[in-house]
Coordinates of C-alpha atoms and ligand atoms in Angstrom, one line a residue:
X242 CA 0.1 0.0 -0.2
X243 CA 1.8 3.2 -0.7
X244 CA 2.6 5.6 2.0
X245 CA -0.3 8.1 1.3
X246 CA -3.2 5.5 1.2
X247 CA -2.1 4.2 4.2
X248 CA -1.0 7.3 6.5
X249 CA -5.1 7.7 5.4
X250 CA -6.2 4.0 6.8
X251 CA -4.4 5.4 9.8
X252 CA -5.5 8.3 10.9
X253 CA -9.3 7.6 9.7
X254 CA -9.7 4.2 11.1
X255 CA -9.3 5.5 14.6
X256 CA -12.1 7.6 13.6
X257 CA -13.9 4.9 12.2
X258 CA -13.9 3.0 15.4
X259 CA -15.2 6.5 17.2
X260 CA -17.6 6.6 15.0
X261 CA -18.6 3.0 16.1
X262 CA -18.6 4.1 19.2
X263 CA -20.5 6.4 19.5
X264 CA -23.5 4.9 17.1
X265 CA -23.3 1.8 19.6
X266 CA -23.2 4.1 23.4
X267 CA -24.4 7.2 22.6
X268 CA -27.4 6.1 19.2
X269 CA -31.0 7.3 21.8
X270 CA -28.7 10.9 23.3
X271 CA -30.7 13.9 22.4
X272 CA -27.6 16.5 20.0
X273 CA -30.4 19.0 18.9
X274 CA -34.0 20.5 18.5
X275 CA -35.6 20.9 15.3
X276 CA -38.3 23.8 14.1
X277 CA -40.7 23.3 11.7
X278 CA -39.4 26.3 10.1
X279 CA -36.3 24.5 10.1
X280 CA -37.9 21.9 7.4
X281 CA -39.9 24.8 5.5
X282 CA -37.1 26.7 4.4
X283 CA -34.6 23.5 2.8
X284 CA -33.0 22.0 6.8
X285 CA -31.3 24.9 6.7
X286 CA -29.4 24.6 10.5
X287 CA -30.1 21.1 11.3
X288 CA -27.0 19.1 12.5
X289 CA -27.7 16.3 10.1
X290 CA -24.3 15.1 8.5
X291 CA -21.0 13.8 9.6
X292 CA -18.6 15.6 7.9
X293 CA -14.7 15.4 8.8
X294 CA -13.5 17.4 5.8
X295 CA -14.2 21.6 7.0
X296 CA -17.0 23.0 8.9
X297 CA -18.2 26.3 7.9
X298 CA -19.1 28.8 10.7
X299 CA -21.4 31.4 9.0
X300 CA -19.7 34.4 10.9
X301 CA -15.7 33.5 9.8
X302 CA -16.4 31.3 6.7
X303 CA -14.3 28.1 5.7
X304 CA -11.9 25.5 7.4
X305 CA -10.8 23.0 6.3
X306 CA -9.5 21.0 8.9
X307 CA -9.5 23.4 11.6
X308 CA -7.5 26.1 10.0
X309 CA -9.2 29.3 7.4
X310 CA -8.4 30.3 3.7
X311 CA -5.7 33.0 5.1
X312 CA -3.8 30.5 7.1
X313 CA -3.8 28.2 4.6
X314 CA -2.6 29.9 2.5
X315 CA 0.7 30.1 4.8
X316 CA 1.3 26.7 5.7
X317 CA 0.3 24.5 3.2
X318 CA 3.3 23.8 0.1
X319 CA 3.4 25.4 -2.7
X320 CA 4.9 25.1 -6.1
X321 CA 7.5 28.6 -5.6
X322 CA 8.1 30.5 -3.0
X323 CA 6.2 33.3 -4.1
X324 CA 2.9 31.5 -5.4
X325 CA -0.2 30.6 -4.1
X326 CA -0.1 26.9 -2.3
X327 CA -0.9 23.4 -4.4
X328 CA -4.5 21.5 -4.2
X329 CA -3.0 18.1 -3.3
X330 CA -1.8 19.7 -0.1
X331 CA -5.4 20.8 0.8
X332 CA -5.9 17.3 -1.0
X333 CA -3.6 15.4 1.9
X334 CA -5.3 18.4 4.6
X335 CA -8.4 16.9 4.0
X336 CA -7.4 13.7 4.0
X337 CA -5.5 12.9 6.1
X338 CA -6.0 16.1 9.1
X339 CA -1.8 16.7 8.6
X340 CA -0.2 19.9 6.9
X341 CA 1.7 18.4 4.0
X342 CA 5.4 18.4 3.6
X343 CA 6.3 20.1 -0.2
X344 CA 7.3 16.0 -0.6
X345 CA 4.5 14.5 0.3
X346 CA 2.0 17.4 -2.2
X347 CA 4.8 16.4 -5.1
X348 CA 4.0 12.6 -4.4
X349 CA 1.2 13.5 -4.9
X350 CA 1.0 15.3 -8.3
X351 CA 2.8 12.3 -9.3
X352 CA 0.2 9.7 -8.3
X353 CA -2.4 11.1 -9.8
X354 CA -0.3 12.4 -13.0
X355 CA -0.5 7.9 -13.3
X356 CA -3.2 7.9 -13.0
X357 CA -4.5 10.5 -15.6
X358 CA -5.6 8.5 -18.5
X359 CA -8.7 9.0 -19.5
X360 CA -10.9 6.0 -21.2
X361 CA -11.3 6.4 -25.1
X362 CA -15.2 5.6 -24.5
X363 CA -15.2 8.4 -22.8
X364 CA -14.3 11.3 -25.4
X365 CA -16.7 9.0 -27.7
X366 CA -19.7 9.5 -25.4
X367 CA -18.2 13.8 -24.8
X368 CA -17.9 14.1 -28.7
X369 CA -22.1 12.4 -29.7
X370 CA -23.6 15.4 -27.9
X371 CA -24.4 19.0 -29.2
X372 CA -21.7 21.1 -29.4
X373 CA -24.6 23.2 -28.2
X374 CA -24.6 20.7 -24.9
X375 CA -24.0 23.3 -21.7
X376 CA -20.6 22.9 -20.4
X377 CA -21.6 20.6 -17.0
X378 CA -23.9 18.2 -19.2
X379 CA -21.1 17.2 -21.3
X380 CA -18.9 17.3 -17.3
X381 CA -22.0 15.7 -15.9
X382 CA -22.3 12.9 -18.3
X383 CA -18.7 12.5 -19.5
X384 CA -18.3 11.3 -15.4
X385 CA -21.3 9.2 -15.1
X386 CA -20.0 7.4 -19.0
X387 CA -16.1 6.2 -16.7
X388 CA -17.7 4.1 -13.9
X389 CA -16.9 1.4 -15.9
X390 CA -13.6 2.1 -14.1
X391 CA -14.7 1.5 -11.0
X392 CA -12.2 -0.4 -8.8
X393 CA -15.4 -0.3 -5.9
X394 CA -18.1 -1.9 -7.7
X395 CA -16.0 -4.6 -9.2
X396 CA -15.0 -5.2 -5.8
X397 CA -18.3 -5.4 -4.6
X398 CA -19.4 -8.0 -7.3
X399 CA -17.0 -10.2 -6.5
X400 CA -18.4 -10.1 -2.8
X401 CA -15.7 -8.4 -0.8
X402 CA -16.5 -7.6 2.7
X403 CA -17.9 -4.5 4.4
X404 CA -14.6 -3.3 6.2
X405 CA -12.4 -2.9 2.7
X406 CA -15.3 -0.8 1.1
X407 CA -13.1 1.9 1.7
X408 CA -9.5 0.6 0.2
X409 CA -12.1 -0.3 -3.0
X410 CA -13.0 3.8 -2.8
X411 CA -10.1 5.0 -2.1
X412 CA -9.1 4.1 -6.2
X413 CA -12.1 5.6 -7.3
X414 CA -11.6 8.7 -5.7
X415 CA -7.9 8.7 -6.5
X416 CA -8.3 8.2 -10.1
X417 CA -11.7 9.9 -9.9
X418 CA -10.1 13.6 -9.0
X419 CA -6.9 12.9 -11.9
X420 CA -8.6 12.5 -14.5
X421 CA -10.7 15.3 -14.6
X422 CA -8.6 17.8 -16.0
X423 CA -8.3 16.5 -18.6
X424 CA -11.9 15.9 -18.9
X425 CA -12.7 19.2 -18.3
X426 CA -10.1 20.8 -20.7
X427 CA -11.0 17.9 -23.4
X428 CA -14.7 20.0 -23.5
X429 CA -13.4 23.3 -23.4
X430 CA -11.0 22.6 -26.1
X431 CA -14.3 20.8 -28.2
X432 CA -16.3 24.1 -27.3
X433 CA -14.5 27.1 -27.4
X434 CA -11.1 25.9 -29.4
X435 CA -12.4 23.5 -33.0
X436 CA -11.5 20.6 -31.0
X437 CA -8.0 21.0 -31.1
X438 CA -7.0 19.4 -28.0
X439 CA -4.3 18.8 -25.9
X440 CA -2.4 16.5 -24.3
X441 CA -1.6 16.3 -20.5
X442 CA 1.9 17.0 -19.1
X443 CA 2.4 14.8 -16.4
X444 CA 5.7 16.5 -15.6
X445 CA 3.0 19.8 -14.1
X446 CA 1.3 19.8 -10.7
X447 CA -2.2 19.0 -11.1
X448 CA -4.3 22.3 -11.3
X449 CA -1.8 23.4 -14.1
X450 CA -1.7 21.0 -15.4
X451 CA -5.8 21.7 -16.6
X452 CA -4.0 25.2 -17.1
X453 CA -2.2 24.0 -19.7
X454 CA -4.7 21.1 -21.8
X455 CA -7.0 24.3 -21.1
X456 CA -4.3 25.9 -23.8
X457 CA -2.5 28.2 -21.0
X458 CA 0.8 27.4 -19.8
X459 CA 1.4 31.0 -18.4
X460 CA 3.3 31.3 -14.4
X461 CA 0.1 33.6 -13.7
X462 CA -2.6 31.3 -15.3
X463 CA -1.4 28.7 -12.9
X464 CA -1.6 30.2 -9.7
X465 CA -4.8 31.8 -10.5
X466 CA -5.0 28.4 -11.0
X467 CA -4.2 27.0 -7.8
X468 CA -5.4 29.5 -6.0
X469 CA -9.0 28.7 -7.5
X470 CA -8.6 25.3 -7.3
X471 CA -7.9 25.4 -3.2
X472 CA -10.3 28.4 -2.0
X473 CA -13.8 26.0 -4.0
X474 CA -12.6 23.2 -2.7
X475 CA -14.8 22.3 -0.1
X476 CA -17.8 23.7 2.1
X477 CA -18.3 21.3 4.2
X478 CA -21.3 18.5 4.0
X479 CA -24.3 20.1 3.9
X480 CA -23.9 22.5 0.9
X481 CA -26.1 20.5 -3.1
X482 CA -22.6 18.9 -3.8
X483 CA -21.6 18.0 -1.4
X484 CA -25.0 16.4 0.7
X485 CA -25.7 14.9 -2.9
X486 CA -22.3 12.9 -3.7
X487 CA -22.8 11.4 0.0
X488 CA -27.0 10.8 -0.1
X489 CA -25.7 8.8 -3.6
X490 CA -22.8 7.3 -2.0
X491 CA -24.6 6.1 0.6
X492 CA -27.0 3.1 -1.3
X493 CA -23.0 2.2 -2.2
X494 CA -23.3 3.6 -5.7
X495 CA -20.3 3.8 -7.2
X496 CA -17.7 7.4 -6.4
X497 CA -18.0 8.4 -10.5
X498 CA -22.0 7.7 -9.3
X499 CA -21.5 9.9 -6.5
X500 CA -19.6 12.9 -8.3
X501 CA -21.9 13.1 -11.0
X502 CA -25.4 13.4 -9.5
X503 CA -23.2 16.4 -7.5
X504 CA -22.4 17.2 -10.6
X505 CA -26.2 17.4 -11.7
X506 CA -26.6 19.9 -8.2
X507 CA -23.6 22.2 -8.6
X508 CA -24.9 23.0 -12.5
X509 CA -28.1 24.3 -10.0
X510 CA -28.3 28.1 -10.5
X511 CA -28.5 28.6 -6.5
X512 CA -26.0 27.2 -6.5
X513 CA -21.9 26.6 -8.8
X514 CA -23.6 27.9 -11.4
X515 CA -23.2 31.5 -9.7
X516 CA -19.8 31.1 -10.9
X517 CA -20.6 31.9 -14.1
X518 CA -23.9 34.0 -13.7
X519 CA -22.6 36.5 -12.1
X520 CA -20.6 37.3 -15.9
X521 CA -23.6 36.6 -18.2
X522 CA -25.4 39.0 -15.6
X523 CA -22.6 42.0 -15.4
X524 CA -22.9 42.0 -19.2
X525 CA -26.9 42.0 -19.6
X526 CA -26.5 45.6 -16.6
X527 CA -24.2 46.7 -19.0
X528 CA -26.4 45.9 -22.2
X529 CA -29.4 47.8 -20.9
X530 CA -28.2 50.7 -19.2
X531 CA -25.8 50.5 -22.7
X532 CA -22.7 51.6 -20.9
X533 CA -19.2 49.7 -20.0
X534 CA -18.7 51.8 -17.3
X535 CA -21.8 51.7 -15.0
X536 CA -21.6 54.8 -12.0
X537 CA -22.5 53.5 -8.8
X538 CA -26.5 55.4 -9.9
X539 CA -27.0 53.5 -12.7
X540 CA -25.7 49.7 -10.7
X541 CA -28.3 50.7 -8.4
X542 CA -31.4 51.4 -10.6
X543 CA -30.3 48.3 -11.9
X544 CA -30.2 46.3 -9.3
X545 CA -34.0 47.6 -7.9
X546 CA -35.4 46.7 -11.3
X547 CA -34.3 43.7 -10.7
X548 CA -34.8 43.2 -7.5
X549 CA -39.5 44.3 -8.2
X550 CA -39.1 41.8 -10.8
X551 CA -38.6 38.9 -8.7
X552 CA -34.9 37.8 -10.1
X553 CA -32.0 37.1 -7.8
X554 CA -29.0 39.0 -7.7
X555 CA -26.4 36.3 -8.1
X556 CA -22.8 36.4 -6.3
X557 CA -24.6 37.3 -2.9
X558 CA -26.3 35.7 -0.3
X559 CA -25.8 32.1 1.6
X560 CA -27.6 29.6 2.3
X561 CA -25.7 29.8 5.9
X562 CA -22.6 32.5 5.5
X563 CA -23.6 36.1 6.5
X564 CA -20.7 37.7 6.3
X565 CA -18.7 38.3 2.3
X566 CA -17.6 35.5 2.4
X567 CA -13.6 34.9 3.2
X568 CA -13.4 33.2 -0.8
X569 CA -14.3 36.2 -2.1
X570 CA -11.9 38.3 0.5
X571 CA -8.7 35.7 -0.8
X572 CA -9.8 36.3 -4.7
X573 CA -10.3 40.6 -4.0
X574 CA -6.9 40.1 -2.5
X575 CA -5.3 38.2 -5.5
X576 CA -6.2 41.1 -8.2
X577 CA -5.2 43.7 -5.9
X578 CA -1.3 42.2 -5.8
X579 CA -1.3 40.8 -9.5
X580 CA -4.1 42.9 -11.6
X581 CA -3.7 46.6 -12.4
X582 CA -6.5 47.3 -14.0
X583 CA -9.6 45.8 -15.1
X584 CA -13.0 47.2 -16.4
X585 CA -15.0 44.1 -14.7
X586 CA -13.0 43.6 -12.1
X587 CA -13.9 47.5 -11.6
X588 CA -17.6 46.1 -11.1
X589 CA -17.5 43.9 -9.2
X590 CA -15.9 46.1 -7.1
X591 CA -18.2 48.3 -7.2
X592 CA -21.0 45.9 -7.2
X593 CA -19.7 44.7 -3.6
X594 CA -20.1 48.9 -2.8
X595 CA -23.5 49.2 -4.0
X596 CA -25.5 46.0 -3.5
X597 CA -25.4 45.3 0.0
X598 CA -27.5 48.1 0.9
X599 CA -30.0 47.3 -1.9
X600 CA -30.1 43.5 0.2
X601 CA -30.4 45.1 3.4
X602 CA -33.3 47.3 2.8
X603 CA -35.4 43.9 1.7
X604 CA -35.3 42.8 4.6
X605 CA -36.2 38.8 3.8
X606 CA -32.9 38.3 2.8
X607 CA -30.3 37.2 5.6
X608 CA -27.6 37.4 4.4
X609 CA -26.6 40.8 1.9
X610 CA -23.3 40.2 1.3
X611 CA -21.0 38.0 -1.8
X612 CA -20.4 34.9 -1.6
X613 CA -17.7 33.0 -3.4
X614 CA -18.8 33.6 -7.1
X615 CA -19.2 37.5 -6.5
X616 CA -15.6 37.6 -7.4
X617 CA -14.3 34.5 -9.5
X618 CA -16.3 34.5 -13.0
X619 CA -13.7 38.2 -13.1
X620 CA -10.6 37.1 -13.1
X621 CA -10.8 33.4 -15.2
X622 CA -11.7 35.9 -17.6
X623 CA -9.2 38.5 -16.6
X624 CA -5.9 36.5 -18.2
X625 CA -8.4 35.2 -21.2
X626 CA -10.8 32.6 -19.9
X627 CA -13.8 35.2 -21.0
X628 CA -15.9 31.6 -22.1
X629 CA -18.0 31.9 -19.1
X630 CA -20.6 29.1 -19.9
X631 CA -17.2 26.8 -18.9
X632 CA -16.9 28.6 -15.8
X633 CA -18.3 26.3 -13.5
X634 CA -16.8 23.7 -14.5
X635 CA -13.6 24.0 -13.1
X636 CA -15.2 24.5 -10.0
X637 CA -17.2 21.4 -10.6
X638 CA -12.8 19.8 -11.3
X639 CA -12.0 21.6 -7.0
X640 CA -15.2 20.9 -5.5
X641 CA -14.2 17.2 -6.1
X642 CA -11.3 17.7 -3.9
X643 CA -13.8 17.7 -0.5
X644 CA -16.4 16.2 -1.8
X645 CA -14.7 13.1 -2.3
X646 CA -12.9 12.7 0.2
X647 CA -16.1 13.1 2.5
X648 CA -16.6 9.7 0.7
X649 CA -13.8 8.2 1.4
X650 CA -14.7 9.3 4.6
X651 CA -17.8 7.9 4.4
X652 CA -17.3 4.2 3.8
X653 CA -14.2 3.8 6.5
X654 CA -16.4 5.0 8.9
X655 CA -19.0 2.4 7.6
X656 CA -21.3 5.2 7.4
X657 CA -25.8 3.8 6.4
X658 CA -27.8 4.4 3.9
X659 CA -29.1 7.9 4.0
X660 CA -33.5 7.8 4.7
X661 CA -34.8 10.6 6.0
X662 CA -38.5 10.7 7.0
X663 CA -41.1 12.0 5.2
X664 CA -45.1 13.3 5.7
X665 CA -47.7 14.7 3.9
X666 CA -48.4 18.5 4.7
X667 CA -50.9 18.9 6.7
X668 CA -49.0 16.2 8.9
X669 CA -46.9 19.2 10.3
X670 CA -49.6 21.4 10.4
X671 CA -50.8 18.8 12.7
X672 CA -47.8 19.3 14.9
X673 CA -47.9 22.6 15.3
X674 CA -51.4 23.2 15.6
X675 CA -53.8 19.9 17.1
X676 CA -57.2 21.3 16.3
X677 CA -57.4 22.5 12.9
X678 CA -59.4 20.3 10.7
X679 CA -58.0 17.9 8.8
X680 CA -59.3 16.9 5.2
X681 CA -62.1 13.6 4.6
X682 CA -59.0 11.5 2.6
X683 CA -55.8 12.1 4.4
X684 CA -55.1 8.9 7.0
X685 CA -51.4 10.2 9.0
X686 CA -48.7 7.5 8.9
X687 CA -46.2 6.4 11.4
X688 CA -43.4 7.8 11.2
X689 CA -39.9 5.9 10.1
X690 CA -42.5 2.5 9.8
X691 CA -41.5 2.3 5.8
X692 CA -38.3 2.1 4.0
Ligands
AMX116 N1 -31.9 37.7 -4.4 C1 -32.6 38.1 -4.9 N2 -32.9 37.6 -3.6 C2 -32.4 36.5 -2.6 C3 -31.0 36.7 -2.9 C4 -29.9 37.4 -4.6 N3 -28.8 37.3 -4.2 N4 -30.5 36.2 -2.1 C5 -31.8 35.6 -1.1 N5 -32.5 36.2 -1.4 C6 -33.7 36.0 -1.3 C7 -34.3 34.3 -1.9 O1 -34.7 34.5 -2.8 C8 -35.4 34.3 -1.2 O2 -36.3 34.9 -1.6 P1 -38.2 34.2 -1.4 O3 -38.2 34.3 0.7 O4 -39.1 34.9 -2.2 O5 -38.1 33.1 -1.8 C9 -35.5 35.5 0.0 O6 -34.6 36.5 0.0 C10 -34.5 34.2 1.2 O7 -33.2 33.8 1.5 P2 -32.2 33.8 2.2 O8 -33.1 32.7 3.2 O9 -31.5 34.9 2.7 O10 -31.0 32.4 1.6 P3 -31.6 31.0 0.8 O11 -30.7 30.2 1.7 O12 -32.4 31.0 0.9 O13 -30.3 31.2 -1.1 C11 -28.5 31.5 -1.6 C12 -29.2 31.1 -1.0 C13 -26.9 31.5 -2.0 C14 -29.6 30.2 -2.7 C15 -29.7 32.5 -2.4 O14 -28.8 33.6 -1.3 C16 -28.8 32.6 -4.0 O15 -30.1 33.1 -4.6 N6 -28.3 34.2 -3.8 C17 -27.9 34.3 -5.1 C18 -27.4 32.6 -6.1 C19 -26.0 32.5 -5.5 O16 -24.8 33.8 -5.4 N7 -25.9 31.1 -5.4 C20 -24.5 30.7 -5.6 C21 -24.2 30.7 -4.0 C22 -22.7 30.3 -3.1 C23 -22.6 28.9 -4.4 O17 -23.4 28.1 -3.6 N8 -21.6 28.9 -5.7

């Protein structure tokens, strides 16, 4: 067993024993109460999932294994001293729980390079789709079609014991992460560069190789990609992508199935689609206002018009966060450090001044502050990746790091199939107002009686 896998096994099997002990000794202890409001607003704030890779604090933002983004920028290994941390280092941290050495990160790069071969039939599946298929449609279909390679599925069919499920899951997870850059770059070159594909360079790091296969070889873009891949990698377990992968994985579907399903969730406008939607929205605003340099007043009026139309302002608000997203701040600092002047970045900064007071006035919006997506598109656009319908695919490549590290944990912990209980709306009415009149044809069912 190679040493990173062995280190994971040693660390995770201790946690697995603790998981099983808690289950055995404390299953009947009450840990939380839930309100009807939480049920009716998307299960917000109910502690329902075990996720060890990262934790989101509403005021402070994300911590990966306890480390904030600025702490990671200081501690994680880099390619060169003035550059950005390597996503390989963050994956190691999320998987094993310790800050890796430069050598550990570099060994992960090499390991992924040896696993990066994408079978031809996956490219054939992509090529069979019309060119106007959305990049996220092609990306999730390609991941699904790669399930032919699942080591877990073969091990399961061969009758491997439950206690070893983590082993073949680990292999799938490493293979899948290793192949995502090639898939993403293939879709990018297919849609936007006349199918002129670029072979991987196994000597490059994971993010650098993705940039290379997309056709970008400058150190500036490699630095941007390393930063982008680190800050988008995980956002605890309840977001749509992470929760979907966990849910589908809990049925013992193989990691390719679980991640393809998660990518269908990431493609939604309230989630990862915002990564591309922000730039689309800015262009739509410039076109409507008939100017590339709108004033604060014009932006304010446009935002009010959008809200009056019952539409959302993408890149603003969050289901958990209540402050400016530290991932937004990390990107803003990146821009301040490396980019002198850019018209779209100027507008993004202008929106940061103008939008929060307007959203605050609406009242019902819990968080008027920007999230990660408010900035990311402007950086990609600045460096020449102007095809914004592709941006969510980059988000998907990055998010695999956290979500698939979690899936490997799920398998070593032996987390069971997820199966919450549902009730008709009338049942909920009864819980809060028992005197309410029940419709004649309504027969309540006992909770948890049927699978
Ligand atoms: N623009 C307009 N309306 C907004 C809004 C925004 N940016 N943010 C929230 N609202 C509205 C909601 O649509 C909801 O309206 P409703 O009661 O009429 O249905 C109301 O305000 C209350 O919403 P909330 O409790 O503050 O947020 P939520 O948990 O329901 O939704 C989120 C969170 C992110 C989906 C929402 O803020 C939003 O739609 N933001 C814009 C899209 C976006 O940027 N998504 C990316 C999030 C980060 C990510 O996953 N990548």
